[in-house]
Amino acid sequence: MAEYVVEFGKTGRPAEPGGRLDAAAFHRNEQAIRAVLARLLHGVTGDVLEAGSGTGQHVVAFARQHPEIVWWPSDIHPQHLTSIAAWRADSGLDNIREPRRIDLSDPAWPAEMVGDGGPASLAAMFSANVIHIAPWPVAQGLFAGAARLLQPDGKLILYGPFKQDGAHTAPSNAAFDASLRAANPEWGVRDIGELEQLAAQHGLRLGEIVEMPANNRILCFARSGES
């Protein structure tokens, strides 16, 4: 199992009744992310997997904005899974499925998810602030899963800080990267070119880069030959 650096609920505000956790980052970035997803997922129906749902607040916001999509939240931490389930119950939305425990670093995760009643075909996969706070095998597993599960016109959408051409886009990202690598050399802000190479190994290509607030970006990957 991959060892992550971030687990909500270990520090900061205690869990609310029912186990709901509140991430400060959600309040900072959810409106900006939703605005981009409104365009990228316009007209999309079917199933979308959120890989690494954290507290579960984002998936509730997405499900409320896109009622035509069935959302599948997932995570690896038990406390996160409890929080996701609590936010799901609190929302009352019927287009959010029960959270799934997924270890992206396990190559068998797509087959295990499908075998456990999960979707065998996805319209999209979304992952926010995951691959830089986890070892590289997590990114490898994410792209491998996308190659297996995405529909022909499906999209893999990543949000977070990224390097470009080996350079950080802001001093704050460089400092963040240094702190991650000091904690564990396997963690760190990923380079877009490195991700493009990984995508190509799985028949995917980077179709769009969207600049986001606070020196973050959204990367949208699709199958090679698809727009």
mmCIF file of C-alpha atoms in Angstrom:
data_model
loop_
_atom_site.group_PDB
_atom_site.id
_atom_site.type_symbol
_atom_site.label_atom_id
_atom_site.label_comp_id
_atom_site.label_asym_id
_atom_site.label_seq_id
_atom_site.Cartn_x
_atom_site.Cartn_y
_atom_site.Cartn_z
ATOM 1 C CA MET A 1 0.000 0.000 0.000
ATOM 2 C CA ALA A 2 1.258 3.470 -0.844
ATOM 3 C CA GLU A 3 2.102 5.667 2.121
ATOM 4 C CA TYR A 4 0.520 9.100 1.759
ATOM 5 C CA VAL A 5 1.759 12.217 3.504
ATOM 6 C CA VAL A 6 -1.668 13.820 3.956
ATOM 7 C CA GLU A 7 -4.490 12.352 5.970
ATOM 8 C CA PHE A 8 -7.282 14.719 6.902
ATOM 9 C CA GLY A 9 -8.442 14.567 10.490
ATOM 10 C CA LYS A 10 -5.089 13.772 12.084
ATOM 11 C CA THR A 11 -4.517 17.454 12.826
ATOM 12 C CA GLY A 12 -6.695 20.554 12.790
ATOM 13 C CA ARG A 13 -10.436 20.550 13.377
ATOM 14 C CA PRO A 14 -11.924 17.373 14.806
ATOM 15 C CA ALA A 15 -14.497 15.445 12.832
ATOM 16 C CA GLU A 16 -18.069 16.678 12.965
ATOM 17 C CA PRO A 17 -20.922 14.392 14.084
ATOM 18 C CA GLY A 18 -21.105 11.391 11.785
ATOM 19 C CA GLY A 19 -17.422 11.621 10.977
ATOM 20 C CA ARG A 20 -17.515 14.522 8.519
ATOM 21 C CA LEU A 21 -14.123 16.175 8.012
ATOM 22 C CA ASP A 22 -13.694 19.739 6.774
ATOM 23 C CA ALA A 23 -10.727 20.566 4.519
ATOM 24 C CA ALA A 24 -9.716 24.209 4.258
ATOM 25 C CA ALA A 25 -8.519 23.602 0.698
ATOM 26 C CA PHE A 26 -12.056 22.706 -0.350
ATOM 27 C CA HIS A 27 -13.320 26.160 0.556
ATOM 28 C CA ARG A 28 -10.447 27.775 -1.332
ATOM 29 C CA ASN A 29 -10.648 25.877 -4.600
ATOM 30 C CA GLU A 30 -14.031 24.243 -5.119
ATOM 31 C CA GLN A 31 -15.646 27.126 -7.020
ATOM 32 C CA ALA A 32 -12.726 27.408 -9.434
ATOM 33 C CA ILE A 33 -12.635 23.655 -10.013
ATOM 34 C CA ARG A 34 -16.386 23.443 -10.532
ATOM 35 C CA ALA A 35 -16.228 26.207 -13.127
ATOM 36 C CA VAL A 36 -13.734 24.219 -15.209
ATOM 37 C CA LEU A 37 -15.566 20.916 -14.762
ATOM 38 C CA ALA A 38 -18.783 22.585 -15.912
ATOM 39 C CA ARG A 39 -17.109 23.017 -19.286
ATOM 40 C CA LEU A 40 -15.086 19.799 -19.451
ATOM 41 C CA LEU A 41 -18.069 17.662 -18.420
ATOM 42 C CA HIS A 42 -20.710 19.566 -20.356
ATOM 43 C CA GLY A 43 -23.118 17.071 -21.890
ATOM 44 C CA VAL A 44 -21.420 14.125 -20.180
ATOM 45 C CA THR A 45 -23.586 11.385 -18.703
ATOM 46 C CA GLY A 46 -22.712 8.077 -17.122
ATOM 47 C CA ASP A 47 -20.218 7.263 -14.382
ATOM 48 C CA VAL A 48 -17.320 9.371 -13.096
ATOM 49 C CA LEU A 49 -14.771 8.126 -10.554
ATOM 50 C CA GLU A 50 -13.098 10.544 -8.161
ATOM 51 C CA ALA A 51 -9.754 9.010 -7.202
ATOM 52 C CA GLY A 52 -8.672 10.209 -3.778
ATOM 53 C CA SER A 53 -11.823 11.962 -2.552
ATOM 54 C CA GLY A 54 -10.318 13.087 0.754
ATOM 55 C CA THR A 55 -13.029 14.497 3.000
ATOM 56 C CA GLY A 56 -15.769 13.953 0.402
ATOM 57 C CA GLN A 57 -16.736 17.614 0.145
ATOM 58 C CA HIS A 58 -15.694 17.986 -3.483
ATOM 59 C CA VAL A 59 -17.691 15.025 -4.761
ATOM 60 C CA VAL A 60 -20.836 16.392 -3.124
ATOM 61 C CA ALA A 61 -20.312 19.757 -4.837
ATOM 62 C CA PHE A 62 -19.692 18.053 -8.174
ATOM 63 C CA ALA A 63 -22.733 15.790 -7.834
ATOM 64 C CA ARG A 64 -24.955 18.740 -7.023
ATOM 65 C CA GLN A 65 -23.693 20.602 -10.100
ATOM 66 C CA HIS A 66 -23.897 17.546 -12.418
ATOM 67 C CA PRO A 67 -27.034 15.572 -11.467
ATOM 68 C CA GLU A 68 -26.884 13.723 -14.806
ATOM 69 C CA ILE A 69 -23.615 12.038 -13.752
ATOM 70 C CA VAL A 70 -23.263 9.163 -11.280
ATOM 71 C CA TRP A 71 -20.290 9.938 -9.036
ATOM 72 C CA TRP A 72 -18.107 7.251 -7.476
ATOM 73 C CA PRO A 73 -15.930 8.607 -4.638
ATOM 74 C CA SER A 74 -12.909 6.659 -3.427
ATOM 75 C CA ASP A 75 -9.975 6.849 -1.063
ATOM 76 C CA ILE A 76 -7.557 4.658 0.855
ATOM 77 C CA HIS A 77 -7.761 6.072 4.405
ATOM 78 C CA PRO A 78 -10.532 4.648 6.640
ATOM 79 C CA GLN A 79 -11.180 8.053 8.228
ATOM 80 C CA HIS A 80 -11.596 9.599 4.783
ATOM 81 C CA LEU A 81 -14.031 6.876 3.750
ATOM 82 C CA THR A 82 -16.074 7.553 6.885
ATOM 83 C CA SER A 83 -16.106 11.280 6.124
ATOM 84 C CA ILE A 84 -17.096 10.728 2.479
ATOM 85 C CA ALA A 85 -19.975 8.508 3.569
ATOM 86 C CA ALA A 86 -21.095 11.108 6.099
ATOM 87 C CA TRP A 87 -21.021 13.982 3.581
ATOM 88 C CA ARG A 88 -22.878 11.767 1.093
ATOM 89 C CA ALA A 89 -25.594 11.014 3.634
ATOM 90 C CA ASP A 90 -25.823 14.666 4.655
ATOM 91 C CA SER A 91 -26.239 15.775 1.033
ATOM 92 C CA GLY A 92 -29.240 13.576 0.345
ATOM 93 C CA LEU A 93 -28.094 13.275 -3.282
ATOM 94 C CA ASP A 94 -28.954 10.038 -5.060
ATOM 95 C CA ASN A 95 -26.242 10.335 -7.739
ATOM 96 C CA ILE A 96 -23.337 9.655 -5.338
ATOM 97 C CA ARG A 97 -22.448 6.028 -4.744
ATOM 98 C CA GLU A 98 -20.963 4.645 -1.544
ATOM 99 C CA PRO A 99 -17.238 5.384 -1.254
ATOM 100 C CA ARG A 100 -14.865 2.693 -2.445
ATOM 101 C CA ARG A 101 -11.540 1.831 -0.867
ATOM 102 C CA ILE A 102 -9.025 2.000 -3.704
ATOM 103 C CA ASP A 103 -5.260 1.689 -3.473
ATOM 104 C CA LEU A 104 -4.101 3.248 -6.730
ATOM 105 C CA SER A 105 -0.637 1.782 -6.314
ATOM 106 C CA ASP A 106 -2.104 -1.734 -6.605
ATOM 107 C CA PRO A 107 -2.200 -2.679 -10.323
ATOM 108 C CA ALA A 108 -5.258 -4.841 -9.642
ATOM 109 C CA TRP A 109 -7.437 -1.981 -8.414
ATOM 110 C CA PRO A 110 -9.557 -1.566 -11.598
ATOM 111 C CA ALA A 111 -10.484 -5.261 -11.712
ATOM 112 C CA GLU A 112 -11.197 -5.318 -7.982
ATOM 113 C CA MET A 113 -13.456 -2.257 -8.238
ATOM 114 C CA VAL A 114 -15.420 -3.724 -11.139
ATOM 115 C CA GLY A 115 -15.629 -7.105 -9.418
ATOM 116 C CA ASP A 116 -17.069 -5.389 -6.351
ATOM 117 C CA GLY A 117 -19.926 -3.872 -8.344
ATOM 118 C CA GLY A 118 -18.202 -0.731 -9.541
ATOM 119 C CA PRO A 119 -18.526 0.668 -13.069
ATOM 120 C CA ALA A 120 -16.718 -1.175 -15.841
ATOM 121 C CA SER A 121 -16.754 1.915 -18.069
ATOM 122 C CA LEU A 122 -16.165 5.515 -17.033
ATOM 123 C CA ALA A 123 -17.050 8.779 -18.738
ATOM 124 C CA ALA A 124 -14.286 10.478 -16.757
ATOM 125 C CA MET A 125 -11.889 10.185 -13.854
ATOM 126 C CA PHE A 126 -11.058 13.143 -11.608
ATOM 127 C CA SER A 127 -8.256 13.402 -9.077
ATOM 128 C CA ALA A 128 -7.289 16.465 -7.055
ATOM 129 C CA ASN A 129 -4.125 16.917 -5.024
ATOM 130 C CA VAL A 130 -3.164 13.252 -5.007
ATOM 131 C CA ILE A 131 -0.158 12.359 -7.141
ATOM 132 C CA HIS A 132 2.231 14.814 -5.465
ATOM 133 C CA ILE A 133 1.411 13.561 -1.956
ATOM 134 C CA ALA A 134 1.977 9.920 -2.856
ATOM 135 C CA PRO A 135 4.753 7.808 -4.368
ATOM 136 C CA TRP A 136 5.101 7.589 -8.152
ATOM 137 C CA PRO A 137 3.407 4.143 -8.348
ATOM 138 C CA VAL A 138 0.160 5.919 -7.428
ATOM 139 C CA ALA A 139 0.400 8.058 -10.577
ATOM 140 C CA GLN A 140 1.270 4.962 -12.582
ATOM 141 C CA GLY A 141 -1.763 3.147 -11.221
ATOM 142 C CA LEU A 142 -4.011 6.111 -11.892
ATOM 143 C CA PHE A 143 -3.065 6.289 -15.564
ATOM 144 C CA ALA A 144 -3.168 2.515 -15.986
ATOM 145 C CA GLY A 145 -6.664 2.472 -14.532
ATOM 146 C CA ALA A 146 -7.751 5.292 -16.821
ATOM 147 C CA ALA A 147 -6.488 3.366 -19.837
ATOM 148 C CA ARG A 148 -8.525 0.347 -18.794
ATOM 149 C CA LEU A 149 -11.745 2.024 -17.637
ATOM 150 C CA LEU A 150 -12.271 5.189 -19.680
ATOM 151 C CA GLN A 151 -14.734 5.144 -22.543
ATOM 152 C CA PRO A 152 -13.302 6.003 -26.000
ATOM 153 C CA ASP A 153 -14.142 9.688 -25.427
ATOM 154 C CA GLY A 154 -13.452 9.601 -21.683
ATOM 155 C CA LYS A 155 -11.239 12.089 -19.844
ATOM 156 C CA LEU A 156 -8.724 11.889 -17.023
ATOM 157 C CA ILE A 157 -8.733 15.223 -15.189
ATOM 158 C CA LEU A 158 -6.025 16.111 -12.666
ATOM 159 C CA TYR A 159 -5.883 19.164 -10.386
ATOM 160 C CA GLY A 160 -2.944 20.411 -8.369
ATOM 161 C CA PRO A 161 0.496 22.022 -8.608
ATOM 162 C CA PHE A 162 2.734 20.879 -11.463
ATOM 163 C CA LYS A 163 6.197 21.665 -12.762
ATOM 164 C CA GLN A 164 6.718 22.477 -16.424
ATOM 165 C CA ASP A 165 9.916 21.733 -18.350
ATOM 166 C CA GLY A 166 11.579 20.832 -15.071
ATOM 167 C CA ALA A 167 10.851 24.201 -13.443
ATOM 168 C CA HIS A 168 8.370 25.262 -10.815
ATOM 169 C CA THR A 169 5.757 27.823 -11.798
ATOM 170 C CA ALA A 170 6.003 29.745 -8.510
ATOM 171 C CA PRO A 171 8.336 30.010 -5.480
ATOM 172 C CA SER A 172 5.540 28.707 -3.257
ATOM 173 C CA ASN A 173 5.342 25.518 -5.323
ATOM 174 C CA ALA A 174 9.108 25.085 -5.090
ATOM 175 C CA ALA A 175 8.943 25.411 -1.302
ATOM 176 C CA PHE A 176 6.050 22.968 -1.139
ATOM 177 C CA ASP A 177 7.935 20.480 -3.306
ATOM 178 C CA ALA A 178 11.008 20.754 -1.081
ATOM 179 C CA SER A 179 8.939 20.077 2.024
ATOM 180 C CA LEU A 180 7.358 17.015 0.424
ATOM 181 C CA ARG A 181 10.678 15.549 -0.700
ATOM 182 C CA ALA A 182 12.228 16.241 2.702
ATOM 183 C CA ALA A 183 9.485 14.142 4.286
ATOM 184 C CA ASN A 184 9.810 11.367 1.695
ATOM 185 C CA PRO A 185 11.938 11.408 -1.470
ATOM 186 C CA GLU A 186 9.183 9.484 -3.269
ATOM 187 C CA TRP A 187 6.770 12.411 -2.947
ATOM 188 C CA GLY A 188 6.916 15.665 -4.843
ATOM 189 C CA VAL A 189 5.323 18.009 -7.370
ATOM 190 C CA ARG A 190 5.210 16.175 -10.708
ATOM 191 C CA ASP A 191 6.422 17.556 -14.015
ATOM 192 C CA ILE A 192 3.878 17.838 -16.813
ATOM 193 C CA GLY A 193 6.322 16.317 -19.294
ATOM 194 C CA GLU A 194 6.813 13.334 -16.998
ATOM 195 C CA LEU A 195 3.050 12.839 -16.870
ATOM 196 C CA GLU A 196 2.765 13.150 -20.645
ATOM 197 C CA GLN A 197 5.302 10.354 -21.029
ATOM 198 C CA LEU A 198 3.357 8.201 -18.572
ATOM 199 C CA ALA A 199 0.115 8.963 -20.398
ATOM 200 C CA ALA A 200 1.624 7.987 -23.745
ATOM 201 C CA GLN A 201 2.560 4.581 -22.330
ATOM 202 C CA HIS A 202 -1.161 3.991 -21.768
ATOM 203 C CA GLY A 203 -2.504 5.419 -25.017
ATOM 204 C CA LEU A 204 -3.460 8.764 -23.499
ATOM 205 C CA ARG A 205 -2.400 12.292 -24.382
ATOM 206 C CA LEU A 206 -2.592 15.693 -22.731
ATOM 207 C CA GLY A 207 -5.313 17.662 -24.456
ATOM 208 C CA GLU A 208 -5.600 20.788 -22.324
ATOM 209 C CA ILE A 209 -3.907 22.712 -19.517
ATOM 210 C CA VAL A 210 -6.034 25.168 -17.529
ATOM 211 C CA GLU A 211 -4.375 27.754 -15.296
ATOM 212 C CA MET A 212 -5.992 27.832 -11.852
ATOM 213 C CA PRO A 213 -5.734 30.123 -8.800
ATOM 214 C CA ALA A 214 -2.875 29.777 -6.310
ATOM 215 C CA ASN A 215 -0.424 28.465 -8.953
ATOM 216 C CA ASN A 216 -2.380 25.280 -9.559
ATOM 217 C CA ARG A 217 -3.474 23.778 -12.867
ATOM 218 C CA ILE A 218 -5.967 21.365 -14.298
ATOM 219 C CA LEU A 219 -4.608 18.823 -16.773
ATOM 220 C CA CYS A 220 -7.094 17.051 -19.031
ATOM 221 C CA PHE A 221 -5.978 13.806 -20.682
ATOM 222 C CA ALA A 222 -7.868 11.876 -23.349
ATOM 223 C CA ARG A 223 -7.258 8.790 -25.413
ATOM 224 C CA SER A 224 -4.852 9.391 -28.266
ATOM 225 C CA GLY A 225 -6.818 10.488 -31.318
ATOM 226 C CA GLU A 226 -9.703 11.889 -29.246
ATOM 227 C CA SER A 227 -10.291 15.599 -28.677
#
